[in-house]
XYZ file of C-alpha atoms in Angstrom:
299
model
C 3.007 4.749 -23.984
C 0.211 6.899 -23.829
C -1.043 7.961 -19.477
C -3.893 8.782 -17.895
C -4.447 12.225 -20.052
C -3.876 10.691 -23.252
C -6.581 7.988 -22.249
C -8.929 10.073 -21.033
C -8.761 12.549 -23.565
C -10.104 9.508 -26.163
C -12.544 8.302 -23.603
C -14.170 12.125 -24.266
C -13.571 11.750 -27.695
C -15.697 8.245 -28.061
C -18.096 8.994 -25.044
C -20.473 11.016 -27.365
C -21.019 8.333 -30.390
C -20.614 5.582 -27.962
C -22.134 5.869 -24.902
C -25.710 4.930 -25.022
C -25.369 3.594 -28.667
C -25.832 -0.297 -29.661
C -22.729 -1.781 -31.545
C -24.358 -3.272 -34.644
C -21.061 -4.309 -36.086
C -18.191 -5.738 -34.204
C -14.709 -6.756 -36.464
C -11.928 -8.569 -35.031
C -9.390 -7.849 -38.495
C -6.878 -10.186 -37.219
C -7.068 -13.164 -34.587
C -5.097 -11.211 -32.049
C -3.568 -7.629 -30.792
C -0.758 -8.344 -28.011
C -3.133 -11.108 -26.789
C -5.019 -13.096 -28.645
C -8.900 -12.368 -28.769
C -11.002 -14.181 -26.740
C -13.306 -16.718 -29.041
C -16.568 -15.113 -28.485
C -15.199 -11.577 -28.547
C -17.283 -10.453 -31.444
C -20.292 -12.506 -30.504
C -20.120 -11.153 -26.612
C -20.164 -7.144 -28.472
C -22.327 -7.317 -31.714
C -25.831 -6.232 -30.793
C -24.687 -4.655 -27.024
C -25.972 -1.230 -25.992
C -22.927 0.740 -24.443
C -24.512 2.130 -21.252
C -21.340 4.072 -20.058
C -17.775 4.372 -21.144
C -15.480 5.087 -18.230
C -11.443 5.022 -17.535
C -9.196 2.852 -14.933
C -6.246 4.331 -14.858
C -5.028 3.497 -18.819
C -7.531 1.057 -19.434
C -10.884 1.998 -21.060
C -13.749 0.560 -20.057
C -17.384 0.086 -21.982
C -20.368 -1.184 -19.691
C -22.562 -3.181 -21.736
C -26.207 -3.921 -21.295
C -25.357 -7.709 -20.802
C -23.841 -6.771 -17.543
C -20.172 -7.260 -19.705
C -17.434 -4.643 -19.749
C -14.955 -3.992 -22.670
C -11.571 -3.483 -21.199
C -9.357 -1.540 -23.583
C -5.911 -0.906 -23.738
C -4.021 1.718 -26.041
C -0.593 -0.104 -25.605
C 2.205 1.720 -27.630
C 0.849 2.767 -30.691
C -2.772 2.192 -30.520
C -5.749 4.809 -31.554
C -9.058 5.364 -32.010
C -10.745 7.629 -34.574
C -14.532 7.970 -35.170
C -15.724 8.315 -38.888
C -19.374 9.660 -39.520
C -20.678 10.039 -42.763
C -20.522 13.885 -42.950
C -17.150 13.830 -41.723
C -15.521 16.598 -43.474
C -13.791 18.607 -40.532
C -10.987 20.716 -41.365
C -7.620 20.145 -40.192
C -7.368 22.758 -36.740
C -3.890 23.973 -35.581
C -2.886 20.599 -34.480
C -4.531 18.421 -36.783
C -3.132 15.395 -38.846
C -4.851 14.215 -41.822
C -6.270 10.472 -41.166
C -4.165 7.974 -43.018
C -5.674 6.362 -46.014
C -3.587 3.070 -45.089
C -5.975 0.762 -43.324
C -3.031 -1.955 -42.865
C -3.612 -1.241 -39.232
C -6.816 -1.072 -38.689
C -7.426 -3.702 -36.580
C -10.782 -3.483 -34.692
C -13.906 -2.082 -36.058
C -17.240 -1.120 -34.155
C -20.474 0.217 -36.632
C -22.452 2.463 -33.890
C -26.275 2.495 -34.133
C -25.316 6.589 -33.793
C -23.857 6.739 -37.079
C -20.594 6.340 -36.092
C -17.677 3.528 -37.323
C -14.866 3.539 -34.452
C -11.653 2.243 -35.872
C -8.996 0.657 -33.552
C -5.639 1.474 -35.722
C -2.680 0.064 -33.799
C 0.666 -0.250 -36.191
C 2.599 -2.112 -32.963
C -0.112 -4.335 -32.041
C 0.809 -3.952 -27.929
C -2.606 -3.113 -27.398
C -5.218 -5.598 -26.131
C -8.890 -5.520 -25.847
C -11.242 -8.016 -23.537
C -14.707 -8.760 -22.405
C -15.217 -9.137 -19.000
C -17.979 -10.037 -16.925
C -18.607 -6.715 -14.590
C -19.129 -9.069 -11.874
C -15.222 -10.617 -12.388
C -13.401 -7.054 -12.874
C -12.275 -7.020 -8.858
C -10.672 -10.741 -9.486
C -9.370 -9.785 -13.301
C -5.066 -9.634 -13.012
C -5.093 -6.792 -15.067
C -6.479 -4.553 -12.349
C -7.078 -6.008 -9.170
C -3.573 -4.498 -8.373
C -4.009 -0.904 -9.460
C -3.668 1.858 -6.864
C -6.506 4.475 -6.143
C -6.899 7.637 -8.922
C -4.795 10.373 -9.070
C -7.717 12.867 -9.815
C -10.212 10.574 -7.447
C -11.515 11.612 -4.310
C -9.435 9.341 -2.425
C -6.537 10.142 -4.042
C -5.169 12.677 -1.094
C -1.689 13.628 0.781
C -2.543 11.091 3.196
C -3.040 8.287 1.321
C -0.124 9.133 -0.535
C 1.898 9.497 2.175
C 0.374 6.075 3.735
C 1.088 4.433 0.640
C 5.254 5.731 0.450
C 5.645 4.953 4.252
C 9.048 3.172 4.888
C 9.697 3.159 1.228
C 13.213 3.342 0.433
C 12.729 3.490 -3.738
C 13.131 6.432 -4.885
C 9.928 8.765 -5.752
C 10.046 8.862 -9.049
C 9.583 4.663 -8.296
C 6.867 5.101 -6.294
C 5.371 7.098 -8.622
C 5.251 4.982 -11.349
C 4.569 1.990 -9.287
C 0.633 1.349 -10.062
C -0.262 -0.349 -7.177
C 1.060 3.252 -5.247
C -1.431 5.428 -7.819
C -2.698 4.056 -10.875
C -2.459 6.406 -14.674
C 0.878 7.884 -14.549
C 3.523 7.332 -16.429
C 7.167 8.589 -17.006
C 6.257 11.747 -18.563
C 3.443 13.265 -16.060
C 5.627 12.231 -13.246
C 8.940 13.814 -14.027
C 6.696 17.103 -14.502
C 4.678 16.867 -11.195
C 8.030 16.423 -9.358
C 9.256 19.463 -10.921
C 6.084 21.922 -10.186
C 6.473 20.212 -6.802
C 10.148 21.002 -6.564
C 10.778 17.573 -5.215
C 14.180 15.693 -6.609
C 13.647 11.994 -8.562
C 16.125 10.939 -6.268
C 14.617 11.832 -3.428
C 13.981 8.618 -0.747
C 9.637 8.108 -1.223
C 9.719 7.565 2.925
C 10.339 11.244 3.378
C 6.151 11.862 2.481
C 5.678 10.562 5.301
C 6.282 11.371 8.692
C 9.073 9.687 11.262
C 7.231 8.302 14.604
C 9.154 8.443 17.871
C 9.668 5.075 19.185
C 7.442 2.937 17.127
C 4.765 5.293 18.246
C 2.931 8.177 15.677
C 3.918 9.347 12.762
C 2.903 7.997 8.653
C 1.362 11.812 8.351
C 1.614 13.549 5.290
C 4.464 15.829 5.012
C 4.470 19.045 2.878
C 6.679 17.226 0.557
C 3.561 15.144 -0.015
C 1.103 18.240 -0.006
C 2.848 19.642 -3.116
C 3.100 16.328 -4.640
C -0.325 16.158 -4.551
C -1.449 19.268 -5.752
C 1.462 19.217 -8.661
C -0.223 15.431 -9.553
C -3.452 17.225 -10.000
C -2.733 20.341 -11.491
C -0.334 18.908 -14.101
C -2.931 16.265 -15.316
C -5.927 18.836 -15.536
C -4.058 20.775 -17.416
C -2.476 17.590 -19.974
C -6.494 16.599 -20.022
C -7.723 20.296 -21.103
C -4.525 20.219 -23.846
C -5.861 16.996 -24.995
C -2.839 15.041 -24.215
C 1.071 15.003 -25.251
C 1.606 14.377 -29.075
C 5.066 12.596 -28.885
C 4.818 9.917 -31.685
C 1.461 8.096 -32.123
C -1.227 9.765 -29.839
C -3.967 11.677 -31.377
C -7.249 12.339 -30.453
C -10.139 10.300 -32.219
C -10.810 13.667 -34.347
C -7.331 13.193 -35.619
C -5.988 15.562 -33.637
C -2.991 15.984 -31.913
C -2.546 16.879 -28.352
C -0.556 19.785 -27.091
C 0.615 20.076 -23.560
C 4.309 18.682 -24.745
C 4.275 22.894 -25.988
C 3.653 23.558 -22.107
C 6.957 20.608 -20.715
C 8.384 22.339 -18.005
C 11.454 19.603 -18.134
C 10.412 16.940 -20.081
C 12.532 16.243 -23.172
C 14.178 19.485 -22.379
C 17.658 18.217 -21.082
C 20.033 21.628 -21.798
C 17.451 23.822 -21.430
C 16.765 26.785 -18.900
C 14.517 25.643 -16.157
C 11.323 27.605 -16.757
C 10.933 27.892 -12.525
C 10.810 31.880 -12.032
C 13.952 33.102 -10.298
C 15.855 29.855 -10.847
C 18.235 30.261 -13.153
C 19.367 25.950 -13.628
C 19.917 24.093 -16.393
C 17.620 20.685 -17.183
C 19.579 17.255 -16.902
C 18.632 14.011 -17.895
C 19.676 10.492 -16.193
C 18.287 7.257 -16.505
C 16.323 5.969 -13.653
C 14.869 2.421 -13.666
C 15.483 2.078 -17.157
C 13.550 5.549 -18.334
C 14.843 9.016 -18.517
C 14.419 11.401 -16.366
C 14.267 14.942 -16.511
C 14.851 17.445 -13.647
C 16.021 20.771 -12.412
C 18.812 19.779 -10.001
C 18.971 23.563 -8.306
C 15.339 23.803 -8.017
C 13.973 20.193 -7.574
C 15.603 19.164 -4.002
């Protein structure tokens, strides 16, 4: 399923033909994605001005002038791509032809900036809804989500605060949305590595121990390099344009390369790329997912 980089990396992508542009077409190709669509969908869209195009953790989210948002989800296979009418880019270095197929194309929105943005989603897991902005702190889809990993209150502290007297394991805690919202298997296994903390290890230890019921819940330096790892590995996915695994491309048709920069990730047998370490990648299943770490380096 495509995280926060692979989001964000299409919010860019649509923010220029989008944002600020009226949708003067809205489609709905089929009466439902992995929810049906809401009976005035279309209706609530054709006609809207997008005045800003924003991202909750994997959701995207178009502010319309009605005071409505448009809460989209990518789900498994979902994508966007934008067709203009001079659109005759050539394929760059990790560039896919667009499919001539339109089987999938499920959504389409005509842009008063020239632009038609097609929804294409083979799977059908994701979902798209209209929201009144007024509603979104009371709407189940993300009234539970944790703060941003690349927000301003996203901090050791609040980390640590958040993993106090957890006895999941990290890796758990990290994919846990209420904890911090946007990340997903992949990112996490990789932060934990640059941050040479073990999957395994107990998500308590971020915090500190009081004495006596008294003190403690202070960031540890576990949780400083967590934090900085979090950041630094999802600056770097977003500036790659994502990780091209099986369906993610950009809306250019592009495909995203930080999976060329995996430090463990889908590298089980491999030489851990940590200078002066010398281990070998393994891979166990955790929670149902695989995960990939550096047992000599990752503690």
């Amino acid at each position: 399923m495509p995280e926060l980089p692979e989001v964000e990396t299409v919010r860019r992508g649509l923010q220029p033909v989008m944002e600020g542009a009226k949708i003067l077409v809205a489609e709905a190709r089929r009466p439902d994605l992995r929810f049906p669509f809401q009976p005035d969908f279309v209706a609530r869209l054709q006609g809207q001005v997008v005045t800003g195009l924003g991202r909750r953790a994997k959701y995207l989210m178009a502010d319309l002038a009605s005071g409505d948002v448009l809460l989209m989800h990518l789900g498994m296979s979902g994508s966007f791509r934008v067709i203009k009418p001079d659109n005759e880019a050539a394929p760059g270095e990790f560039h896919y032809p667009k499919g001539k197929d339109s089987t999938h194309d499920h959504v389409l929105f005509r842009m008063s900036s020239g632009a038609d943005i097609v929804f294409n989603d083979p799977r059908r897991f994701g979902y798209m809804k209209v929201i009144a902005r007024n509603a979104l702190e009371d709407e189940p889809l993300l009234r539970d989500l944790g703060p941003e990993p690349l927000g301003n209150e996203f901090d050791a502290a609040m980390l640590a605060r958040s993993c106090e007297g957890k006895t999941t394991s990290l890796k758990a805690a990290l994919l846990d949305q209420r904890v911090v919202a946007g990340l997903g298997n992949i990112y996490v296994c990789e932060a934990l590595h640059r941050s040479h903390l073990s999957p395994r290890r107990i998500a308590a230890t971020l915090a500190t121990k009081g004495r006596k019921g008294v003190g403690g819940g202070e960031p540890t330096d576990h949780a400083k390099r967590l934090v900085s790892a979090i950041h630094t590995v999802l600056n770097d996915a977003i500036k790659a344009g994502g990780s091209s695994l099986r369906d993610h491309r950009q809306t250019s048709g592009e495909l995203g390369y930080f999976q060329h920069s995996f430090k463990v990730y889908d590298r089980e047998g491999e030489t851990c790329k940590t200078p002066g370490c010398g281990g070998t990648v393994k891979r166990f299943t955790q929670n149902g997912r695989s995960t990939f770490w550096c047992p000599k380096c990752q503690k």
